[in-house]
Amino acid sequence: MSLRCIGCGESFASGEAFDLHATGLKRAPPGTPKRCRTADEMRALGLSKNRGSHAWRLRPPRNGR
């Protein structure tokens, strides 16, 4: 399953990853500032893309933690 954002065109491997990619309030009224994060901002939140994948996903914890 892959979710695609109609705003930025990026794909996401899960709903959680998709939700992390946007800033602003969920279900905000029209006109409320909201935007898609940049690739650098998504990486800082723990999202990554595997080499063969075009979808952003949450990075697994390091050392199994």
PDB file of C-alpha atoms in Angstrom:
ATOM      1  CA  MET A   1       0.000   0.000   0.000  1.00  0.00           C
ATOM      2  CA  SER A   2       1.271   3.448  -0.845  1.00  0.00           C
ATOM      3  CA  LEU A   3      -0.334   6.818  -0.149  1.00  0.00           C
ATOM      4  CA  ARG A   4       0.343   9.726  -2.500  1.00  0.00           C
ATOM      5  CA  CYS A   5       0.068  13.392  -1.503  1.00  0.00           C
ATOM      6  CA  ILE A   6      -1.868  15.478  -4.021  1.00  0.00           C
ATOM      7  CA  GLY A   7       0.012  18.581  -2.830  1.00  0.00           C
ATOM      8  CA  CYS A   8       3.637  17.527  -3.326  1.00  0.00           C
ATOM      9  CA  GLY A   9       3.292  14.263  -5.274  1.00  0.00           C
ATOM     10  CA  GLU A  10       5.415  12.247  -2.815  1.00  0.00           C
ATOM     11  CA  SER A  11       4.446   8.667  -1.880  1.00  0.00           C
ATOM     12  CA  PHE A  12       4.317   7.274   1.653  1.00  0.00           C
ATOM     13  CA  ALA A  13       4.465   3.670   2.871  1.00  0.00           C
ATOM     14  CA  SER A  14       2.105   4.255   5.807  1.00  0.00           C
ATOM     15  CA  GLY A  15      -0.521   6.632   7.109  1.00  0.00           C
ATOM     16  CA  GLU A  16       1.790   7.581   9.965  1.00  0.00           C
ATOM     17  CA  ALA A  17       4.559   8.595   7.531  1.00  0.00           C
ATOM     18  CA  PHE A  18       2.007  10.517   5.436  1.00  0.00           C
ATOM     19  CA  ASP A  19       0.726  12.399   8.495  1.00  0.00           C
ATOM     20  CA  LEU A  20       4.263  13.381   9.534  1.00  0.00           C
ATOM     21  CA  HIS A  21       5.010  14.977   6.164  1.00  0.00           C
ATOM     22  CA  ALA A  22       2.558  17.867   6.587  1.00  0.00           C
ATOM     23  CA  THR A  23       2.859  20.827   8.924  1.00  0.00           C
ATOM     24  CA  GLY A  24      -0.070  22.668  10.432  1.00  0.00           C
ATOM     25  CA  LEU A  25      -3.246  21.485  12.084  1.00  0.00           C
ATOM     26  CA  LYS A  26      -5.138  18.401  10.952  1.00  0.00           C
ATOM     27  CA  ARG A  27      -8.655  19.168   9.771  1.00  0.00           C
ATOM     28  CA  ALA A  28      -7.784  22.857   9.773  1.00  0.00           C
ATOM     29  CA  PRO A  29     -10.311  25.275   8.287  1.00  0.00           C
ATOM     30  CA  PRO A  30      -9.690  26.422   4.705  1.00  0.00           C
ATOM     31  CA  GLY A  31      -7.089  29.161   4.505  1.00  0.00           C
ATOM     32  CA  THR A  32      -5.177  27.932   7.560  1.00  0.00           C
ATOM     33  CA  PRO A  33      -1.436  27.751   6.829  1.00  0.00           C
ATOM     34  CA  LYS A  34      -0.467  24.181   6.009  1.00  0.00           C
ATOM     35  CA  ARG A  35       2.267  22.847   3.764  1.00  0.00           C
ATOM     36  CA  CYS A  36       4.196  19.736   2.873  1.00  0.00           C
ATOM     37  CA  ARG A  37       7.597  19.389   4.513  1.00  0.00           C
ATOM     38  CA  THR A  38      10.807  19.439   2.494  1.00  0.00           C
ATOM     39  CA  ALA A  39      12.895  16.266   2.097  1.00  0.00           C
ATOM     40  CA  ASP A  40      15.385  17.569   4.691  1.00  0.00           C
ATOM     41  CA  GLU A  41      12.578  18.266   7.180  1.00  0.00           C
ATOM     42  CA  MET A  42      11.138  14.762   6.654  1.00  0.00           C
ATOM     43  CA  ARG A  43      14.562  13.159   7.217  1.00  0.00           C
ATOM     44  CA  ALA A  44      14.936  15.158  10.454  1.00  0.00           C
ATOM     45  CA  LEU A  45      11.648  13.599  11.644  1.00  0.00           C
ATOM     46  CA  GLY A  46      12.926  10.085  10.987  1.00  0.00           C
ATOM     47  CA  LEU A  47      11.488   9.449   7.526  1.00  0.00           C
ATOM     48  CA  SER A  48      13.612   7.880   4.813  1.00  0.00           C
ATOM     49  CA  LYS A  49      13.421   6.263   1.379  1.00  0.00           C
ATOM     50  CA  ASN A  50      14.991   2.895   0.644  1.00  0.00           C
ATOM     51  CA  ARG A  51      17.124   2.720  -2.500  1.00  0.00           C
ATOM     52  CA  GLY A  52      14.574   0.713  -4.476  1.00  0.00           C
ATOM     53  CA  SER A  53      11.531   2.463  -3.030  1.00  0.00           C
ATOM     54  CA  HIS A  54       9.953   5.692  -4.063  1.00  0.00           C
ATOM     55  CA  ALA A  55       7.878   5.888  -0.886  1.00  0.00           C
ATOM     56  CA  TRP A  56       8.854   7.652   2.317  1.00  0.00           C
ATOM     57  CA  ARG A  57       8.736   5.435   5.407  1.00  0.00           C
ATOM     58  CA  LEU A  58       9.635   5.661   9.079  1.00  0.00           C
ATOM     59  CA  ARG A  59      13.223   4.590   9.762  1.00  0.00           C
ATOM     60  CA  PRO A  60      13.514   1.529  11.986  1.00  0.00           C
ATOM     61  CA  PRO A  61      15.005   2.233  15.418  1.00  0.00           C
ATOM     62  CA  ARG A  62      18.785   1.874  15.660  1.00  0.00           C
ATOM     63  CA  ASN A  63      20.141  -1.224  17.425  1.00  0.00           C
ATOM     64  CA  GLY A  64      16.618  -2.625  17.727  1.00  0.00           C
ATOM     65  CA  ARG A  65      15.601   0.011  20.277  1.00  0.00           C
TER      66      ARG A  65
END
